[in-house]
Amino acid sequence: MENSLSATKIIAKIKEKYNSLIYFINHKKWILLAIFVVTIAVLLVISLLLQFYFSVNRAKPSSTPPVKVVEFTPLPNIIYNPSRYASDSGVLKIEEEVKNLDSDLVKLDLKEVRINPPILNFNVEFPN
Amino acid sequence: MRKFISIFFIFISLLILARTAFSQEDFNFDRGYSDYEYNYSLYKKADGEFQLAKNEYLTYKTLSSKEKAIEATKKMLELRDEAVRTYITALRLKLAQTPGVDSNERETLFSKIDADVDWHKTHRDGVGSAGTLADLESDSNRAKDHFKDTELVIYKILITILLGKETDIRDRQLKLVSNIKDKVSEIRQNGDKKTDVAERWILEAENRIVRSKDKSQSAMNQIGDIRRSDGNKYSSYSRAQFALDESHQYLKEANSYLAEIVREIKTEDK
């Protein structure tokens, strides 16, 4: 009985506080509260955008140091006597894929020096 | 007004949830590797302090120098375990994001990594209970012995990562060869251009790709030959990398042949 009475009192108090909050907001000071609330919302949105921006940039595949490659300007690939397939869309697509694969073959890092095992000291001896 | 407050609180909750979701995606290889670098630097510092404390104790043999040596050794051993744990965790993350790795192979290596991480965690946690230099020496020797197994896992992972990258690019090249074969077949059927030169280049390119696969297998075999008792496992790994370089060279040659095929197709017959 006593417990239900105190629970009722607590609920009544919460309702009172909520109503007084509404009363407070409905009067002049609601402007300040609105500014505070909007500021929090804006800060949260900014932090979310920053986090998204940095996660996208971090996700870019540059986890290994770039391989230093001497690049020569390639000779222009001039076809002096073009066949009817020189401008064929399928052939041009294949040509583009061959070029892209060539570039990727050069750039591929097969050393991955960064992930070599650490050098550790296992010499822990205390001679008597 | 009550409706506005309710909507506002729901909006804030959604924003917080979204922020949490983004944070969870952030633990990738770069983060894992930074974690390892940090722990490794702490270990190197602790190792330096351990050497000083050890030398001081061996020189003076006082009680206070002994106490200092015990504390410095404990700290170094714990940080050494942590450096190894974070290193193999970083390797796990690298393996997870590497293309071209067989999924069964990946899962097998994940199990081995997880077991090794647990071992080092348990060992690290147990170091604190050592009371004497003899205990710490024994703890260190257990880690030293276990590391021979850890090294086998490490080199297996490293070569799997490199082979995965090579396999991925070789698969792309095979797909390209298939596309070229289809195109050459179409041209042959059209009957308006000779294709025998192109077909010979295709055979040469395929031959190079087969040799590349053989060299990749040779690289894997080098790692498979490493024994627990080998004193210099890194030299076997270097030989595996050399085989992989040769494999890669074959792929580059194959690609140059593909470029020749394209040139041949685009040029009028003489």
Coordinates of C-alpha atoms in Angstrom, one line a residue:
Chain A
M1 CA 0.0 0.0 0.0
E2 CA 2.8 2.4 1.1
N3 CA 4.8 1.4 -2.0
S4 CA 2.0 2.2 -4.4
L5 CA 1.4 5.5 -2.7
S6 CA 5.1 6.5 -3.0
A7 CA 5.1 5.4 -6.6
T8 CA 2.0 7.5 -7.3
K9 CA 3.8 10.4 -5.6
I10 CA 6.9 9.9 -7.8
I11 CA 4.8 9.8 -11.0
A12 CA 3.0 12.9 -9.8
K13 CA 6.3 14.7 -9.3
I14 CA 7.6 13.7 -12.7
K15 CA 4.4 15.0 -14.3
E16 CA 4.8 18.2 -12.3
K17 CA 8.4 18.6 -13.5
Y18 CA 7.4 17.9 -17.1
N19 CA 4.6 20.4 -17.0
S20 CA 6.9 23.0 -15.4
L21 CA 9.4 22.4 -18.2
I22 CA 6.7 22.9 -20.7
Y23 CA 5.6 26.1 -18.9
F24 CA 9.2 27.3 -18.8
I25 CA 9.6 26.6 -22.6
N26 CA 6.3 28.3 -23.4
H27 CA 7.5 31.6 -21.9
K28 CA 10.3 34.0 -22.8
K29 CA 13.2 31.7 -21.9
W30 CA 12.3 29.2 -24.6
I31 CA 14.4 31.2 -27.0
L32 CA 17.6 30.4 -25.0
L33 CA 16.6 26.7 -24.7
A34 CA 15.9 26.5 -28.5
I35 CA 19.3 28.0 -29.2
F36 CA 21.0 25.5 -26.9
V37 CA 19.1 22.5 -28.4
V38 CA 19.8 23.6 -32.0
T39 CA 23.5 24.0 -31.1
I40 CA 23.7 20.5 -29.7
A41 CA 22.0 19.1 -32.8
V42 CA 24.4 21.0 -35.2
L43 CA 27.5 19.8 -33.3
L44 CA 26.3 16.2 -33.5
V45 CA 25.7 16.5 -37.3
I46 CA 29.1 18.1 -37.8
S47 CA 30.8 15.3 -35.8
L48 CA 28.9 12.7 -37.8
L49 CA 30.0 14.3 -41.1
L50 CA 33.6 14.6 -40.0
Q51 CA 33.6 11.0 -38.9
F52 CA 32.1 9.9 -42.3
Y53 CA 34.7 12.1 -44.1
F54 CA 37.7 10.6 -42.3
S55 CA 36.4 7.0 -42.5
V56 CA 36.0 7.4 -46.3
N57 CA 39.5 8.9 -46.6
R58 CA 41.0 6.2 -44.3
A59 CA 39.3 3.5 -46.3
K60 CA 41.3 4.5 -49.4
P61 CA 43.8 1.8 -50.2
S62 CA 47.0 3.6 -49.2
S63 CA 47.9 1.4 -46.2
T64 CA 51.4 0.6 -47.6
P65 CA 54.0 3.1 -48.6
P66 CA 53.9 3.9 -52.3
V67 CA 56.3 1.9 -54.5
K68 CA 58.8 4.2 -56.1
V69 CA 58.7 3.5 -59.8
V70 CA 60.6 5.3 -62.5
E71 CA 57.9 6.3 -65.0
F72 CA 58.8 7.0 -68.5
T73 CA 56.4 8.9 -70.8
P74 CA 55.2 6.1 -73.1
L75 CA 55.6 6.4 -76.8
P76 CA 52.4 7.4 -78.5
N77 CA 50.7 4.2 -79.7
I78 CA 50.1 5.4 -83.3
I79 CA 48.5 2.8 -85.7
Y80 CA 49.6 3.9 -89.2
N81 CA 47.5 1.5 -91.1
P82 CA 44.3 1.0 -89.1
S83 CA 42.0 -1.9 -89.7
R84 CA 38.2 -1.6 -89.5
Y85 CA 38.6 -2.8 -85.8
A86 CA 40.8 0.2 -84.9
S87 CA 37.7 2.1 -83.7
D88 CA 35.6 -1.0 -82.7
S89 CA 34.1 -0.3 -79.2
G90 CA 34.9 -3.8 -78.0
V91 CA 38.5 -3.6 -79.1
L92 CA 38.9 -0.1 -77.5
K93 CA 37.4 -1.4 -74.2
I94 CA 39.9 -4.3 -74.2
E95 CA 42.7 -1.8 -75.0
E96 CA 41.7 0.3 -72.0
E97 CA 41.6 -2.8 -69.7
V98 CA 45.1 -3.9 -70.9
K99 CA 46.4 -0.4 -70.1
N100 CA 44.8 -0.4 -66.6
L101 CA 46.1 -3.8 -65.9
D102 CA 49.6 -2.7 -66.9
S103 CA 49.5 0.2 -64.6
D104 CA 48.2 -2.0 -61.7
L105 CA 50.9 -4.6 -62.4
V106 CA 53.6 -1.9 -62.0
K107 CA 52.0 -0.5 -58.8
L108 CA 51.4 -3.8 -57.0
D109 CA 53.5 -4.0 -53.9
L110 CA 54.8 -7.5 -53.4
K111 CA 57.2 -6.7 -50.6
E112 CA 54.9 -5.2 -47.9
V113 CA 58.0 -4.3 -45.9
R114 CA 55.7 -2.6 -43.4
I115 CA 54.2 -5.8 -42.1
N116 CA 57.5 -7.7 -41.7
P117 CA 57.7 -9.4 -38.2
P118 CA 59.0 -7.3 -35.3
I119 CA 62.5 -7.7 -33.9
L120 CA 62.2 -9.0 -30.4
N121 CA 64.7 -9.6 -27.6
F122 CA 64.3 -13.1 -26.0
N123 CA 67.6 -12.9 -24.1
V124 CA 66.4 -12.8 -20.5
E125 CA 69.1 -14.5 -18.5
F126 CA 70.3 -13.8 -15.0
P127 CA 73.3 -15.9 -14.5
N128 CA 74.0 -16.7 -10.8
Chain B
M1 CA 5.4 22.0 -28.1
R2 CA 5.3 18.5 -26.6
K3 CA 5.3 17.0 -30.1
F4 CA 8.3 19.1 -31.0
I5 CA 10.3 17.9 -27.9
S6 CA 9.5 14.3 -28.7
I7 CA 10.5 14.6 -32.3
F8 CA 13.7 16.4 -31.3
F9 CA 14.7 13.6 -28.8
I10 CA 14.0 10.9 -31.5
F11 CA 16.2 12.8 -33.9
I12 CA 19.1 13.2 -31.4
S13 CA 18.9 9.4 -30.6
L14 CA 19.1 8.6 -34.3
L15 CA 22.1 10.8 -34.7
I16 CA 23.9 9.2 -31.8
L17 CA 23.1 5.7 -33.2
A18 CA 24.5 6.7 -36.6
R19 CA 27.7 8.1 -34.9
T20 CA 28.2 4.8 -33.0
A21 CA 27.8 2.8 -36.2
F22 CA 30.5 4.8 -38.0
S23 CA 32.9 4.3 -35.0
Q24 CA 32.5 0.6 -35.2
E25 CA 33.6 0.5 -38.9
D26 CA 36.8 2.4 -38.1
F27 CA 38.9 -0.6 -36.8
N28 CA 40.5 -1.6 -40.0
F29 CA 44.2 -2.5 -40.8
D30 CA 45.4 1.0 -40.6
R31 CA 44.0 1.4 -37.1
G32 CA 45.3 -2.1 -36.1
Y33 CA 48.8 -1.3 -37.5
S34 CA 48.9 2.0 -35.6
D35 CA 48.0 0.1 -32.5
Y36 CA 50.9 -2.3 -33.1
E37 CA 53.4 0.5 -33.8
Y38 CA 52.4 2.2 -30.6
N39 CA 52.8 -1.0 -28.5
Y40 CA 56.1 -1.9 -30.3
S41 CA 57.5 1.5 -29.4
L42 CA 56.5 1.0 -25.8
Y43 CA 58.1 -2.5 -25.8
K44 CA 61.4 -1.1 -27.3
K45 CA 61.5 1.5 -24.5
A46 CA 60.8 -1.1 -21.9
D47 CA 63.5 -3.4 -23.4
G48 CA 66.0 -0.6 -23.0
E49 CA 65.1 -0.1 -19.4
F50 CA 65.2 -3.8 -18.8
Q51 CA 68.8 -4.0 -20.2
L52 CA 69.9 -1.2 -17.9
A53 CA 68.2 -2.7 -14.8
K54 CA 69.7 -6.2 -15.7
N55 CA 73.2 -4.8 -16.1
E56 CA 72.9 -2.8 -12.9
Y57 CA 71.8 -5.9 -11.0
L58 CA 74.5 -8.2 -12.5
T59 CA 77.1 -5.5 -11.5
Y60 CA 76.1 -4.6 -8.0
K61 CA 73.9 -7.6 -6.9
T62 CA 72.1 -5.4 -4.3
L63 CA 68.6 -6.1 -3.1
S64 CA 67.2 -2.8 -4.5
S65 CA 68.9 -3.5 -7.9
K66 CA 67.3 -6.9 -7.9
E67 CA 63.8 -5.4 -7.2
K68 CA 64.3 -2.9 -10.0
A69 CA 65.4 -5.8 -12.3
I70 CA 62.3 -7.8 -11.4
E71 CA 60.0 -4.8 -12.1
A72 CA 61.8 -3.9 -15.4
T73 CA 61.7 -7.5 -16.6
K74 CA 58.0 -7.9 -15.8
K75 CA 57.2 -4.7 -17.7
M76 CA 59.3 -5.8 -20.7
L77 CA 57.8 -9.2 -20.9
E78 CA 54.2 -7.9 -20.7
L79 CA 54.9 -5.3 -23.4
R80 CA 56.6 -7.9 -25.5
D81 CA 53.5 -10.1 -25.4
E82 CA 51.4 -7.1 -26.2
A83 CA 53.6 -6.1 -29.2
V84 CA 53.3 -9.6 -30.6
R85 CA 49.5 -9.7 -29.9
T86 CA 48.9 -6.4 -31.7
Y87 CA 51.2 -7.4 -34.5
I88 CA 49.3 -10.6 -35.3
T89 CA 46.0 -8.8 -34.8
A90 CA 47.1 -6.3 -37.5
L91 CA 48.1 -9.2 -39.8
R92 CA 44.6 -10.6 -39.2
L93 CA 43.0 -7.3 -40.3
K94 CA 45.4 -7.2 -43.4
L95 CA 44.5 -10.7 -44.3
A96 CA 40.8 -9.9 -44.0
Q97 CA 41.0 -7.1 -46.5
T98 CA 43.4 -8.8 -49.0
P99 CA 41.6 -9.9 -52.2
G100 CA 42.4 -13.2 -54.0
V101 CA 42.8 -15.3 -50.8
D102 CA 40.9 -18.6 -50.7
S103 CA 38.2 -18.4 -48.1
N104 CA 39.0 -21.8 -46.4
E105 CA 42.7 -20.8 -46.2
R106 CA 41.6 -17.4 -44.7
E107 CA 39.4 -19.1 -42.0
T108 CA 42.2 -21.6 -41.1
L109 CA 44.7 -18.8 -40.6
F110 CA 42.1 -16.8 -38.6
S111 CA 41.8 -19.7 -36.2
K112 CA 45.5 -20.0 -35.8
I113 CA 45.8 -16.2 -35.3
D114 CA 43.0 -16.2 -32.7
A115 CA 44.7 -19.1 -30.8
D116 CA 48.0 -17.3 -30.8
V117 CA 46.4 -14.0 -29.6
D118 CA 44.8 -15.9 -26.7
W119 CA 48.1 -17.5 -25.8
H120 CA 49.9 -14.2 -25.6
K121 CA 47.1 -12.6 -23.6
T122 CA 47.2 -15.5 -21.1
H123 CA 51.0 -15.3 -21.0
R124 CA 51.0 -11.5 -20.5
D125 CA 48.4 -11.8 -17.7
G126 CA 50.5 -14.5 -16.0
V127 CA 53.8 -12.5 -15.9
G128 CA 52.5 -10.3 -13.1
S129 CA 52.4 -13.2 -10.7
A130 CA 56.1 -14.0 -11.1
G131 CA 58.0 -13.2 -7.9
T132 CA 61.6 -14.0 -8.7
L133 CA 64.1 -13.5 -11.5
A134 CA 64.2 -17.2 -12.0
D135 CA 60.4 -17.2 -12.6
L136 CA 60.6 -14.4 -15.0
E137 CA 63.5 -16.1 -16.9
S138 CA 61.3 -19.2 -17.1
D139 CA 58.3 -17.2 -18.4
S140 CA 60.5 -15.6 -21.0
N141 CA 61.8 -18.9 -22.2
R142 CA 58.3 -20.2 -22.5
A143 CA 57.4 -17.2 -24.7
K144 CA 60.7 -17.8 -26.7
D145 CA 59.8 -21.4 -27.3
H146 CA 56.2 -20.5 -28.3
F147 CA 57.4 -17.8 -30.7
K148 CA 58.9 -20.5 -32.9
D149 CA 55.3 -21.6 -33.6
T150 CA 54.1 -18.0 -33.9
E151 CA 56.7 -17.4 -36.5
L152 CA 55.4 -20.3 -38.6
V153 CA 51.9 -18.7 -38.6
I154 CA 53.4 -15.2 -39.3
Y155 CA 55.3 -16.3 -42.4
K156 CA 52.3 -18.3 -43.6
I157 CA 50.1 -15.3 -43.3
L158 CA 52.6 -13.0 -45.0
I159 CA 53.1 -15.2 -48.0
T160 CA 49.3 -15.7 -48.2
I161 CA 48.7 -12.0 -48.3
L162 CA 51.3 -11.5 -51.1
L163 CA 50.0 -14.5 -53.0
G164 CA 46.4 -13.3 -52.6
K165 CA 47.3 -10.0 -54.3
E166 CA 49.2 -11.8 -57.1
T167 CA 46.3 -14.2 -57.6
D168 CA 43.8 -11.4 -57.7
I169 CA 45.7 -9.6 -60.5
R170 CA 46.3 -12.9 -62.4
D171 CA 42.6 -13.7 -62.3
R172 CA 41.9 -10.3 -63.8
Q173 CA 44.4 -11.0 -66.5
L174 CA 42.8 -14.4 -67.2
K175 CA 39.5 -12.7 -67.6
L176 CA 41.0 -10.3 -70.0
V177 CA 42.5 -13.1 -72.0
S178 CA 39.1 -14.7 -72.2
N179 CA 37.6 -11.5 -73.5
I180 CA 40.3 -11.2 -76.1
K181 CA 39.8 -14.8 -77.2
D182 CA 36.1 -14.1 -77.7
K183 CA 36.9 -11.0 -79.7
V184 CA 39.5 -12.8 -81.9
S185 CA 37.0 -15.6 -82.5
E186 CA 34.4 -13.1 -83.6
I187 CA 36.9 -11.5 -86.0
R188 CA 37.8 -14.9 -87.4
Q189 CA 34.1 -15.6 -88.0
N190 CA 33.7 -12.3 -89.8
G191 CA 36.4 -13.4 -92.1
D192 CA 37.6 -9.8 -92.8
K193 CA 40.9 -10.0 -91.0
K194 CA 43.6 -12.6 -90.4
T195 CA 43.8 -13.8 -86.8
D196 CA 46.7 -16.3 -86.8
V197 CA 49.2 -13.8 -85.4
A198 CA 46.8 -12.7 -82.6
E199 CA 46.1 -16.4 -81.8
R200 CA 49.8 -17.1 -81.5
W201 CA 50.2 -14.1 -79.1
I202 CA 47.3 -15.4 -77.1
L203 CA 49.0 -18.8 -76.7
E204 CA 52.3 -17.1 -75.6
A205 CA 50.3 -15.0 -73.0
E206 CA 48.6 -18.0 -71.6
N207 CA 51.9 -19.8 -71.4
R208 CA 53.3 -16.9 -69.3
I209 CA 50.3 -17.0 -67.0
V210 CA 50.9 -20.7 -66.4
R211 CA 54.5 -20.1 -65.5
S212 CA 53.4 -17.3 -63.2
K213 CA 51.1 -19.8 -61.4
D214 CA 54.0 -22.3 -61.1
K215 CA 56.2 -19.6 -59.5
S216 CA 53.5 -18.7 -57.1
Q217 CA 53.2 -22.3 -56.0
S218 CA 56.9 -22.4 -55.6
A219 CA 56.7 -19.4 -53.3
M220 CA 54.1 -21.2 -51.2
N221 CA 56.2 -24.3 -51.1
Q222 CA 59.2 -22.3 -49.7
I223 CA 57.0 -21.3 -46.7
G224 CA 55.7 -24.9 -46.3
D225 CA 59.3 -26.1 -46.0
I226 CA 60.0 -23.8 -43.0
R227 CA 60.5 -25.9 -39.9
R228 CA 59.9 -24.9 -36.3
S229 CA 63.6 -25.4 -35.5
D230 CA 64.9 -23.2 -38.3
G231 CA 67.1 -20.5 -36.9
N232 CA 66.5 -18.1 -39.8
K233 CA 63.0 -18.4 -41.0
Y234 CA 63.2 -15.0 -42.7
S235 CA 65.6 -16.2 -45.3
S236 CA 63.0 -18.8 -46.5
Y237 CA 60.5 -16.0 -46.6
S238 CA 62.9 -13.9 -48.7
R239 CA 63.3 -16.9 -51.2
A240 CA 59.5 -17.1 -51.4
Q241 CA 59.3 -13.4 -52.2
F242 CA 61.9 -13.8 -54.9
A243 CA 59.8 -16.6 -56.5
L244 CA 56.8 -14.3 -56.3
D245 CA 58.8 -11.5 -58.1
E246 CA 59.5 -14.0 -60.8
S247 CA 55.8 -14.9 -61.0
H248 CA 54.9 -11.2 -61.3
Q249 CA 57.5 -10.7 -64.1
Y250 CA 55.7 -13.4 -66.1
L251 CA 52.4 -11.6 -65.7
K252 CA 54.0 -8.4 -66.9
E253 CA 55.3 -10.2 -70.0
A254 CA 51.9 -11.7 -70.6
N255 CA 50.3 -8.2 -70.4
S256 CA 52.8 -6.9 -73.0
Y257 CA 51.7 -9.7 -75.3
L258 CA 48.0 -8.7 -74.8
A259 CA 49.0 -5.2 -75.8
E260 CA 50.6 -6.6 -79.0
I261 CA 47.3 -8.5 -79.7
V262 CA 45.3 -5.3 -79.5
R263 CA 47.8 -3.6 -81.8
E264 CA 47.6 -6.5 -84.3
I265 CA 43.8 -6.4 -84.3
K266 CA 43.8 -2.6 -84.9
T267 CA 46.3 -2.8 -87.8
E268 CA 45.3 -3.6 -91.3
D269 CA 46.6 -6.9 -92.8
K270 CA 49.6 -6.5 -95.1

